[in-house]
Amino acid sequence: MTQAPARSRTPRRRHDREIIALAVPAFGALVAEPLFVMADSAIVGHLGTAQLAGLGIASALLTTAVSVFVFLAYATTAAVSRRVGAGDLQSAIRQGMDGIWLALLLGAAVIAVVLPTAPALVELFGASDTAAPYAITYLRISALGIPAMLVVLAATGVLRGLQNTRTPLYVAIAGFVANAVLNVVLVYGAGLGIAGSAWGTVIAQCGMAAVYLWVVVRGARRHGASLRPDVAGIRASAQAGVPLLVRTLSLRAILMITTAVAARLGDADIAAHQIILSLWSLLAFALDAIAIAGQAIIGRYLGAGDARGAREACRRMVEWGVAVGIALGLLVVLSRPVFLPLFTGDSAVTDAALPALVIVAVSQPICGVVYVLDGVLMGAGDGPYLAWAMLLTLAVFTPAALLVPAFGGGLTALWAAMTLMMAVRLVTLWLRTRSGRWVVTGATR
């Protein structure tokens, strides 16, 4: 009788160790990514307001272009981890190389589009006459680094699938430091201005991609995996990524609609919205780290044919999602008096943000479960369901958000609509997880 609890705790402890070992480094790597933009902003900001405005527009365009292809990391993680679970490391790395080749092809296509259309894209974002030249310069130069950025995404997926999130953390930290140093040297030392900042980012991204390629190539040689592009494998990687692309575009549409509605509420509301959105994004990093662990762990269990282990890991990660969500919610409530003054001294902005922050805090446990189940289904390769579920979520959220100003609602009502959006995601993901249809074992789905 006394040994049963110990036995029941053993799998939980094993899952806890795996989750922590993968999630903590993943969180560090995720946080390092926005630091690139922050470093560029801090350095370019001293050149002048027009330069900083130009950087802001170009960075928004670049971030959107790269984030659309985040499926390169997600789909690759799922495919590689399944083969790792099946004990076929050669096939796992071969699959990872297919993802990297796809990243290079997509990167070349993006460059071909961005270089000639940079002025039109900048104008579309409403850049002023003084900021537009700087935005075009930064965008055209930085676009040359997009293939490297996409390779970093795909190679990160390879290493996550191999149950390695430490290397991406080390590479992200080194990349951030190199980017900061290069920006200072090229912007001020070489006198290149905003062009120097763009070149510094390109060089840092290429350096990160080179390190990833070195790690992956070394693994491929060790396990006898081919490095040559395989048309069938690249096509399979692209097909696996299409549903996740639909999911990502739907999520981006939700965020754009939210910002557009907030802008119609007034200057104080849009200012408060931007503050809350930045906090929401930071909280998402913590929850996404657990989701990344889920992708790698679930894929490995299913690849090994261990359906029971996959279900147990899913259950434990949901518990983690709830616990971390509650902790983050409490942190938001307790830090409000300290957090808001860091961004604004305007009482109107503060008054608009305070009640909306309470909504954000209350929704964090829901967000925790959503992120975890999202990661579980990605790890299971259940992309088509995730695409349809996100399209349904977009269909529910859009009228709810657009009705906020029509009925005289404010920022709090808008973030209540965001919570509704997360609740819809929770229902769709929970129903799928409960059905067990995601549990498909084997080296491939």
GROMACS .gro file of C-alpha atoms in nm:
model
  445
    1MET     CA    1   0.000   0.000   0.000
    2THR     CA    2   0.280   0.243   0.082
    3GLN     CA    3   0.467   0.175  -0.246
    4ALA     CA    4   0.181   0.261  -0.485
    5PRO     CA    5   0.209   0.638  -0.444
    6ALA     CA    6   0.584   0.617  -0.506
    7ARG     CA    7   0.526   0.424  -0.828
    8SER     CA    8   0.260   0.671  -0.942
    9ARG     CA    9   0.493   0.959  -0.877
   10THR     CA   10   0.783   0.810  -1.073
   11PRO     CA   11   0.640   0.881  -1.423
   12ARG     CA   12   0.541   1.230  -1.310
   13ARG     CA   13   0.894   1.299  -1.190
   14ARG     CA   14   1.037   1.165  -1.515
   15HIS     CA   15   0.805   1.385  -1.717
   16ASP     CA   16   0.888   1.682  -1.493
   17ARG     CA   17   1.260   1.634  -1.553
   18GLU     CA   18   1.207   1.612  -1.929
   19ILE     CA   19   0.981   1.916  -1.939
   20ILE     CA   20   1.220   2.129  -1.732
   21ALA     CA   21   1.526   2.012  -1.927
   22LEU     CA   22   1.366   2.114  -2.258
   23ALA     CA   23   1.146   2.408  -2.158
   24VAL     CA   24   1.393   2.618  -1.959
   25PRO     CA   25   1.656   2.649  -2.237
   26ALA     CA   26   1.376   2.696  -2.491
   27PHE     CA   27   1.241   2.988  -2.288
   28GLY     CA   28   1.585   3.149  -2.284
   29ALA     CA   29   1.617   3.114  -2.662
   30LEU     CA   30   1.269   3.258  -2.716
   31VAL     CA   31   1.343   3.561  -2.499
   32ALA     CA   32   1.671   3.621  -2.684
   33GLU     CA   33   1.491   3.665  -3.017
   34PRO     CA   34   1.317   3.999  -2.944
   35LEU     CA   35   1.640   4.125  -2.790
   36PHE     CA   36   1.779   4.157  -3.143
   37VAL     CA   37   1.519   4.421  -3.225
   38MET     CA   38   1.564   4.591  -2.888
   39ALA     CA   39   1.941   4.616  -2.937
   40ASP     CA   40   1.897   4.757  -3.287
   41SER     CA   41   1.641   5.008  -3.158
   42ALA     CA   42   1.864   5.124  -2.874
   43ILE     CA   43   2.161   5.180  -3.106
   44VAL     CA   44   1.973   5.331  -3.402
   45GLY     CA   45   1.762   5.548  -3.171
   46HIS     CA   46   2.065   5.768  -3.106
   47LEU     CA   47   2.094   5.846  -3.477
   48GLY     CA   48   1.763   6.030  -3.480
   49THR     CA   49   1.386   5.998  -3.473
   50ALA     CA   50   1.352   5.941  -3.849
   51GLN     CA   51   1.605   5.658  -3.840
   52LEU     CA   52   1.429   5.494  -3.545
   53ALA     CA   53   1.092   5.527  -3.716
   54GLY     CA   54   1.235   5.370  -4.030
   55LEU     CA   55   1.380   5.084  -3.827
   56GLY     CA   56   1.044   5.027  -3.659
   57ILE     CA   57   0.863   4.993  -3.992
   58ALA     CA   58   1.128   4.770  -4.150
   59SER     CA   59   1.151   4.551  -3.841
   60ALA     CA   60   0.774   4.503  -3.837
   61LEU     CA   61   0.784   4.390  -4.201
   62LEU     CA   62   1.076   4.155  -4.140
   63THR     CA   63   0.924   4.009  -3.826
   64THR     CA   64   0.600   3.940  -4.010
   65ALA     CA   65   0.781   3.782  -4.305
   66VAL     CA   66   0.985   3.550  -4.083
   67SER     CA   67   0.709   3.463  -3.833
   68VAL     CA   68   0.488   3.341  -4.118
   69PHE     CA   69   0.741   3.063  -4.174
   70VAL     CA   70   0.766   2.953  -3.812
   71PHE     CA   71   0.616   2.623  -3.932
   72LEU     CA   72   0.970   2.538  -4.042
   73ALA     CA   73   1.055   2.490  -3.674
   74TYR     CA   74   0.725   2.331  -3.568
   75ALA     CA   75   0.686   2.078  -3.850
   76THR     CA   76   1.053   1.983  -3.839
   77THR     CA   77   1.043   1.926  -3.463
   78ALA     CA   78   0.748   1.688  -3.497
   79ALA     CA   79   0.894   1.492  -3.789
   80VAL     CA   80   1.242   1.460  -3.639
   81SER     CA   81   1.126   1.368  -3.288
   82ARG     CA   82   0.908   1.086  -3.426
   83ARG     CA   83   1.206   0.930  -3.598
   84VAL     CA   84   1.417   0.978  -3.287
   85GLY     CA   85   1.154   0.787  -3.091
   86ALA     CA   86   1.163   0.512  -3.353
   87GLY     CA   87   1.539   0.487  -3.304
   88ASP     CA   88   1.622   0.596  -3.660
   89LEU     CA   89   1.861   0.888  -3.613
   90GLN     CA   90   1.979   0.872  -3.973
   91SER     CA   91   1.626   0.923  -4.101
   92ALA     CA   92   1.565   1.190  -3.836
   93ILE     CA   93   1.857   1.402  -3.952
   94ARG     CA   94   1.771   1.336  -4.317
   95GLN     CA   95   1.424   1.475  -4.245
   96GLY     CA   96   1.583   1.774  -4.075
   97MET     CA   97   1.800   1.841  -4.381
   98ASP     CA   98   1.488   1.844  -4.599
   99GLY     CA   99   1.345   2.115  -4.373
  100ILE     CA  100   1.668   2.317  -4.402
  101TRP     CA  101   1.668   2.291  -4.782
  102LEU     CA  102   1.305   2.409  -4.782
  103ALA     CA  103   1.407   2.704  -4.565
  104LEU     CA  104   1.676   2.804  -4.816
  105LEU     CA  105   1.431   2.786  -5.106
  106LEU     CA  106   1.170   2.992  -4.922
  107GLY     CA  107   1.434   3.243  -4.815
  108ALA     CA  108   1.546   3.293  -5.176
  109ALA     CA  109   1.183   3.345  -5.281
  110VAL     CA  110   1.128   3.605  -5.009
  111ILE     CA  111   1.439   3.798  -5.116
  112ALA     CA  112   1.316   3.797  -5.476
  113VAL     CA  113   0.988   3.953  -5.359
  114VAL     CA  114   1.115   4.199  -5.097
  115LEU     CA  115   1.404   4.365  -5.282
  116PRO     CA  116   1.200   4.513  -5.570
  117THR     CA  117   0.889   4.582  -5.363
  118ALA     CA  118   1.057   4.738  -5.057
  119PRO     CA  119   0.945   5.097  -5.138
  120ALA     CA  120   0.585   4.985  -5.192
  121LEU     CA  121   0.584   4.781  -4.870
  122VAL     CA  122   0.719   5.073  -4.669
  123GLU     CA  123   0.461   5.306  -4.821
  124LEU     CA  124   0.187   5.055  -4.739
  125PHE     CA  125   0.284   5.082  -4.374
  126GLY     CA  126   0.234   5.459  -4.390
  127ALA     CA  127   0.596   5.568  -4.344
  128SER     CA  128   0.657   5.941  -4.343
  129ASP     CA  129   0.869   6.105  -4.612
  130THR     CA  130   1.158   6.142  -4.367
  131ALA     CA  131   1.143   5.785  -4.231
  132ALA     CA  132   1.075   5.603  -4.561
  133PRO     CA  133   1.433   5.617  -4.702
  134TYR     CA  134   1.575   5.469  -4.382
  135ALA     CA  135   1.309   5.199  -4.374
  136ILE     CA  136   1.378   5.102  -4.737
  137THR     CA  137   1.753   5.088  -4.675
  138TYR     CA  138   1.719   4.872  -4.364
  139LEU     CA  139   1.459   4.644  -4.524
  140ARG     CA  140   1.657   4.577  -4.842
  141ILE     CA  141   1.980   4.500  -4.660
  142SER     CA  142   1.818   4.293  -4.385
  143ALA     CA  143   1.620   4.094  -4.643
  144LEU     CA  144   1.952   3.940  -4.749
  145GLY     CA  145   1.960   3.769  -4.410
  146ILE     CA  146   1.614   3.612  -4.441
  147PRO     CA  147   1.744   3.277  -4.577
  148ALA     CA  148   1.972   3.258  -4.274
  149MET     CA  149   1.682   3.343  -4.042
  150LEU     CA  150   1.470   3.065  -4.195
  151VAL     CA  151   1.760   2.819  -4.174
  152VAL     CA  152   1.784   2.905  -3.804
  153LEU     CA  153   1.413   2.823  -3.766
  154ALA     CA  154   1.443   2.488  -3.946
  155ALA     CA  155   1.767   2.390  -3.773
  156THR     CA  156   1.620   2.484  -3.436
  157GLY     CA  157   1.337   2.243  -3.515
  158VAL     CA  158   1.593   1.973  -3.594
  159LEU     CA  159   1.769   2.014  -3.260
  160ARG     CA  160   1.442   2.033  -3.067
  161GLY     CA  161   1.337   1.710  -3.236
  162LEU     CA  162   1.666   1.559  -3.124
  163GLN     CA  163   1.565   1.663  -2.769
  164ASN     CA  164   1.830   1.936  -2.762
  165THR     CA  165   1.717   2.284  -2.663
  166ARG     CA  166   2.045   2.387  -2.500
  167THR     CA  167   2.234   2.444  -2.826
  168PRO     CA  168   1.966   2.685  -2.959
  169LEU     CA  169   1.994   2.877  -2.631
  170TYR     CA  170   2.372   2.909  -2.662
  171VAL     CA  171   2.349   3.010  -3.028
  172ALA     CA  172   2.078   3.268  -2.950
  173ILE     CA  173   2.288   3.426  -2.674
  174ALA     CA  174   2.600   3.435  -2.893
  175GLY     CA  175   2.395   3.579  -3.178
  176PHE     CA  176   2.254   3.854  -2.958
  177VAL     CA  177   2.600   3.954  -2.833
  178ALA     CA  178   2.748   3.948  -3.185
  179ASN     CA  179   2.457   4.153  -3.319
  180ALA     CA  180   2.499   4.419  -3.051
  181VAL     CA  181   2.875   4.447  -3.102
  182LEU     CA  182   2.848   4.455  -3.482
  183ASN     CA  183   2.578   4.722  -3.465
  184VAL     CA  184   2.791   4.952  -3.252
  185VAL     CA  185   3.100   4.898  -3.469
  186LEU     CA  186   2.925   4.939  -3.803
  187VAL     CA  187   2.679   5.214  -3.708
  188TYR     CA  188   2.923   5.439  -3.522
  189GLY     CA  189   3.273   5.301  -3.578
  190ALA     CA  190   3.237   5.262  -3.956
  191GLY     CA  191   2.986   5.549  -3.981
  192LEU     CA  192   2.736   5.345  -4.184
  193GLY     CA  193   2.432   5.465  -3.990
  194ILE     CA  194   2.116   5.258  -4.020
  195ALA     CA  195   2.274   5.054  -4.301
  196GLY     CA  196   2.538   4.942  -4.052
  197SER     CA  197   2.267   4.819  -3.816
  198ALA     CA  198   2.111   4.617  -4.097
  199TRP     CA  199   2.444   4.466  -4.201
  200GLY     CA  200   2.523   4.382  -3.840
  201THR     CA  201   2.197   4.189  -3.811
  202VAL     CA  202   2.258   4.008  -4.141
  203ILE     CA  203   2.609   3.904  -4.036
  204ALA     CA  204   2.488   3.786  -3.693
  205GLN     CA  205   2.203   3.584  -3.847
  206CYS     CA  206   2.437   3.427  -4.103
  207GLY     CA  207   2.677   3.338  -3.824
  208MET     CA  208   2.398   3.171  -3.628
  209ALA     CA  209   2.288   2.978  -3.936
  210ALA     CA  210   2.647   2.866  -3.998
  211VAL     CA  211   2.676   2.729  -3.644
  212TYR     CA  212   2.348   2.541  -3.679
  213LEU     CA  213   2.452   2.397  -4.012
  214TRP     CA  214   2.784   2.286  -3.865
  215VAL     CA  215   2.603   2.104  -3.583
  216VAL     CA  216   2.351   1.938  -3.815
  217VAL     CA  217   2.609   1.844  -4.079
  218ARG     CA  218   2.833   1.693  -3.814
  219GLY     CA  219   2.538   1.484  -3.692
  220ALA     CA  220   2.453   1.382  -4.049
  221ARG     CA  221   2.806   1.257  -4.112
  222ARG     CA  222   2.813   1.071  -3.783
  223HIS     CA  223   2.494   0.883  -3.866
  224GLY     CA  224   2.547   0.847  -4.241
  225ALA     CA  225   2.262   1.078  -4.346
  226SER     CA  226   2.272   1.234  -4.691
  227LEU     CA  227   2.316   1.610  -4.715
  228ARG     CA  228   2.192   1.641  -5.072
  229PRO     CA  229   1.851   1.795  -5.140
  230ASP     CA  230   1.577   1.537  -5.188
  231VAL     CA  231   1.280   1.663  -5.390
  232ALA     CA  232   1.035   1.417  -5.234
  233GLY     CA  233   1.154   1.499  -4.882
  234ILE     CA  234   1.139   1.876  -4.941
  235ARG     CA  235   0.790   1.836  -5.085
  236ALA     CA  236   0.683   1.635  -4.780
  237SER     CA  237   0.821   1.904  -4.548
  238ALA     CA  238   0.630   2.170  -4.739
  239GLN     CA  239   0.308   1.970  -4.730
  240ALA     CA  240   0.343   1.920  -4.353
  241GLY     CA  241   0.400   2.293  -4.315
  242VAL     CA  242   0.098   2.417  -4.512
  243PRO     CA  243  -0.162   2.352  -4.236
  244LEU     CA  244   0.067   2.515  -3.980
  245LEU     CA  245   0.108   2.812  -4.216
  246VAL     CA  246  -0.272   2.847  -4.225
  247ARG     CA  247  -0.277   2.831  -3.845
  248THR     CA  248  -0.007   3.097  -3.815
  249LEU     CA  249  -0.171   3.332  -4.067
  250SER     CA  250  -0.503   3.299  -3.883
  251LEU     CA  251  -0.335   3.387  -3.554
  252ARG     CA  252  -0.160   3.686  -3.714
  253ALA     CA  253  -0.496   3.800  -3.851
  254ILE     CA  254  -0.642   3.788  -3.499
  255LEU     CA  255  -0.362   4.006  -3.364
  256MET     CA  256  -0.396   4.253  -3.651
  257ILE     CA  257  -0.772   4.279  -3.601
  258THR     CA  258  -0.719   4.338  -3.229
  259THR     CA  259  -0.474   4.622  -3.294
  260ALA     CA  260  -0.700   4.775  -3.562
  261VAL     CA  261  -0.999   4.775  -3.324
  262ALA     CA  262  -0.788   4.920  -3.042
  263ALA     CA  263  -0.681   5.204  -3.274
  264ARG     CA  264  -1.049   5.296  -3.325
  265LEU     CA  265  -1.105   5.324  -2.950
  266GLY     CA  266  -0.882   5.632  -2.909
  267ASP     CA  267  -0.522   5.731  -2.844
  268ALA     CA  268  -0.523   5.631  -2.476
  269ASP     CA  269  -0.670   5.288  -2.556
  270ILE     CA  270  -0.428   5.209  -2.839
  271ALA     CA  271  -0.136   5.318  -2.622
  272ALA     CA  272  -0.259   5.098  -2.335
  273HIS     CA  273  -0.319   4.815  -2.582
  274GLN     CA  274   0.040   4.825  -2.704
  275ILE     CA  275   0.166   4.802  -2.345
  276ILE     CA  276  -0.064   4.508  -2.268
  277LEU     CA  277   0.021   4.334  -2.595
  278SER     CA  278   0.394   4.354  -2.516
  279LEU     CA  279   0.329   4.197  -2.176
  280TRP     CA  280   0.102   3.933  -2.329
  281SER     CA  281   0.378   3.842  -2.575
  282LEU     CA  282   0.631   3.810  -2.292
  283LEU     CA  283   0.397   3.582  -2.096
  284ALA     CA  284   0.347   3.378  -2.413
  285PHE     CA  285   0.720   3.302  -2.423
  286ALA     CA  286   0.700   3.122  -2.087
  287LEU     CA  287   0.399   2.918  -2.198
  288ASP     CA  288   0.540   2.853  -2.546
  289ALA     CA  289   0.851   2.704  -2.387
  290ILE     CA  290   0.635   2.428  -2.236
  291ALA     CA  291   0.466   2.384  -2.573
  292ILE     CA  292   0.806   2.339  -2.740
  293ALA     CA  293   0.892   2.072  -2.484
  294GLY     CA  294   0.558   1.912  -2.565
  295GLN     CA  295   0.633   1.901  -2.937
  296ALA     CA  296   0.962   1.719  -2.881
  297ILE     CA  297   0.843   1.482  -2.607
  298ILE     CA  298   0.512   1.382  -2.768
  299GLY     CA  299   0.673   1.321  -3.107
  300ARG     CA  300   0.935   1.099  -2.948
  301TYR     CA  301   0.679   0.891  -2.755
  302LEU     CA  302   0.460   0.842  -3.060
  303GLY     CA  303   0.759   0.753  -3.275
  304ALA     CA  304   0.854   0.490  -3.019
  305GLY     CA  305   0.500   0.347  -3.034
  306ASP     CA  306   0.435   0.442  -2.670
  307ALA     CA  307   0.079   0.575  -2.683
  308ARG     CA  308   0.037   0.546  -2.308
  309GLY     CA  309   0.355   0.746  -2.245
  310ALA     CA  310   0.233   1.016  -2.485
  311ARG     CA  311  -0.099   1.045  -2.302
  312GLU     CA  312   0.072   1.058  -1.961
  313ALA     CA  313   0.315   1.324  -2.083
  314CYS     CA  314   0.024   1.525  -2.226
  315ARG     CA  315  -0.163   1.505  -1.896
  316ARG     CA  316   0.142   1.618  -1.699
  317MET     CA  317   0.215   1.906  -1.935
  318VAL     CA  318  -0.144   2.027  -1.902
  319GLU     CA  319  -0.092   2.036  -1.527
  320TRP     CA  320   0.223   2.238  -1.587
  321GLY     CA  321   0.032   2.473  -1.816
  322VAL     CA  322  -0.234   2.538  -1.553
  323ALA     CA  323   0.022   2.589  -1.274
  324VAL     CA  324   0.242   2.825  -1.477
  325GLY     CA  325  -0.068   3.010  -1.601
  326ILE     CA  326  -0.189   3.068  -1.245
  327ALA     CA  327   0.158   3.187  -1.139
  328LEU     CA  328   0.180   3.427  -1.433
  329GLY     CA  329  -0.170   3.558  -1.366
  330LEU     CA  330  -0.084   3.635  -1.004
  331LEU     CA  331   0.240   3.799  -1.118
  332VAL     CA  332   0.048   4.028  -1.355
  333VAL     CA  333  -0.195   4.135  -1.081
  334LEU     CA  334   0.077   4.198  -0.825
  335SER     CA  335   0.313   4.380  -1.064
  336ARG     CA  336   0.057   4.619  -1.215
  337PRO     CA  337   0.153   4.916  -0.994
  338VAL     CA  338   0.520   4.871  -1.088
  339PHE     CA  339   0.479   4.756  -1.449
  340LEU     CA  340   0.263   5.034  -1.593
  341PRO     CA  341   0.476   5.333  -1.479
  342LEU     CA  342   0.768   5.185  -1.674
  343PHE     CA  343   0.578   5.255  -1.996
  344THR     CA  344   0.363   5.560  -1.929
  345GLY     CA  345   0.296   5.846  -1.692
  346ASP     CA  346  -0.035   5.931  -1.859
  347SER     CA  347  -0.320   5.862  -1.617
  348ALA     CA  348  -0.564   5.809  -1.908
  349VAL     CA  349  -0.348   5.527  -2.045
  350THR     CA  350  -0.310   5.377  -1.699
  351ASP     CA  351  -0.684   5.390  -1.634
  352ALA     CA  352  -0.750   5.212  -1.963
  353ALA     CA  353  -0.485   4.947  -1.901
  354LEU     CA  354  -0.558   4.852  -1.537
  355PRO     CA  355  -0.892   4.668  -1.583
  356ALA     CA  356  -0.774   4.510  -1.911
  357LEU     CA  357  -0.470   4.373  -1.729
  358VAL     CA  358  -0.703   4.198  -1.485
  359ILE     CA  359  -0.866   4.023  -1.781
  360VAL     CA  360  -0.522   3.921  -1.907
  361ALA     CA  361  -0.430   3.786  -1.563
  362VAL     CA  362  -0.749   3.582  -1.529
  363SER     CA  363  -0.700   3.431  -1.876
  364GLN     CA  364  -0.348   3.301  -1.813
  365PRO     CA  365  -0.449   2.952  -1.689
  366ILE     CA  366  -0.659   2.916  -2.006
  367CYS     CA  367  -0.362   3.032  -2.213
  368GLY     CA  368  -0.140   2.782  -2.034
  369VAL     CA  369  -0.356   2.486  -2.134
  370VAL     CA  370  -0.401   2.619  -2.490
  371TYR     CA  371  -0.028   2.653  -2.550
  372VAL     CA  372   0.041   2.307  -2.410
  373LEU     CA  373  -0.229   2.131  -2.613
  374ASP     CA  374  -0.120   2.324  -2.921
  375GLY     CA  375   0.232   2.188  -2.869
  376VAL     CA  376   0.103   1.836  -2.807
  377LEU     CA  377  -0.095   1.828  -3.131
  378MET     CA  378   0.196   1.980  -3.323
  379GLY     CA  379   0.425   1.713  -3.184
  380ALA     CA  380   0.172   1.455  -3.296
  381GLY     CA  381   0.177   1.600  -3.649
  382ASP     CA  382  -0.191   1.693  -3.628
  383GLY     CA  383  -0.147   2.008  -3.837
  384PRO     CA  384  -0.467   1.984  -4.048
  385TYR     CA  385  -0.684   1.984  -3.735
  386LEU     CA  386  -0.491   2.280  -3.591
  387ALA     CA  387  -0.551   2.473  -3.915
  388TRP     CA  388  -0.927   2.413  -3.914
  389ALA     CA  389  -0.950   2.487  -3.541
  390MET     CA  390  -0.772   2.821  -3.584
  391LEU     CA  391  -0.990   2.917  -3.880
  392LEU     CA  392  -1.296   2.847  -3.663
  393THR     CA  393  -1.144   3.056  -3.385
  394LEU     CA  394  -1.085   3.344  -3.629
  395ALA     CA  395  -1.447   3.319  -3.746
  396VAL     CA  396  -1.576   3.345  -3.388
  397PHE     CA  397  -1.334   3.615  -3.277
  398THR     CA  398  -1.369   3.855  -3.570
  399PRO     CA  399  -1.735   3.960  -3.518
  400ALA     CA  400  -1.688   3.968  -3.140
  401ALA     CA  401  -1.392   4.207  -3.174
  402LEU     CA  402  -1.555   4.427  -3.440
  403LEU     CA  403  -1.866   4.469  -3.224
  404VAL     CA  404  -1.664   4.614  -2.934
  405PRO     CA  405  -1.660   4.976  -3.064
  406ALA     CA  406  -2.009   4.938  -3.213
  407PHE     CA  407  -2.152   4.873  -2.866
  408GLY     CA  408  -1.937   5.138  -2.699
  409GLY     CA  409  -1.700   4.888  -2.539
  410GLY     CA  410  -1.350   4.986  -2.441
  411LEU     CA  411  -1.014   4.816  -2.413
  412THR     CA  412  -1.137   4.584  -2.137
  413ALA     CA  413  -1.412   4.455  -2.365
  414LEU     CA  414  -1.160   4.403  -2.644
  415TRP     CA  415  -0.937   4.193  -2.421
  416ALA     CA  416  -1.245   4.004  -2.305
  417ALA     CA  417  -1.288   3.918  -2.676
  418MET     CA  418  -0.926   3.802  -2.678
  419THR     CA  419  -1.006   3.579  -2.381
  420LEU     CA  420  -1.304   3.445  -2.574
  421MET     CA  421  -1.066   3.365  -2.857
  422MET     CA  422  -0.842   3.166  -2.622
  423ALA     CA  423  -1.147   2.991  -2.475
  424VAL     CA  424  -1.255   2.881  -2.823
  425ARG     CA  425  -0.906   2.748  -2.886
  426LEU     CA  426  -0.919   2.567  -2.554
  427VAL     CA  427  -1.247   2.393  -2.644
  428THR     CA  428  -1.130   2.287  -2.990
  429LEU     CA  429  -0.795   2.159  -2.865
  430TRP     CA  430  -0.945   1.984  -2.561
  431LEU     CA  431  -1.204   1.805  -2.776
  432ARG     CA  432  -0.933   1.681  -3.010
  433THR     CA  433  -0.707   1.569  -2.728
  434ARG     CA  434  -0.993   1.395  -2.552
  435SER     CA  435  -1.091   1.209  -2.870
  436GLY     CA  436  -0.751   1.038  -2.886
  437ARG     CA  437  -0.737   1.075  -3.266
  438TRP     CA  438  -0.406   1.255  -3.236
  439VAL     CA  439  -0.243   0.942  -3.093
  440VAL     CA  440  -0.097   0.794  -3.413
  441THR     CA  441   0.216   0.595  -3.344
  442GLY     CA  442   0.507   0.519  -3.575
  443ALA     CA  443   0.804   0.694  -3.734
  444THR     CA  444   0.566   0.881  -3.966
  445ARG     CA  445   0.207   0.990  -3.917
   0.00000   0.00000   0.00000
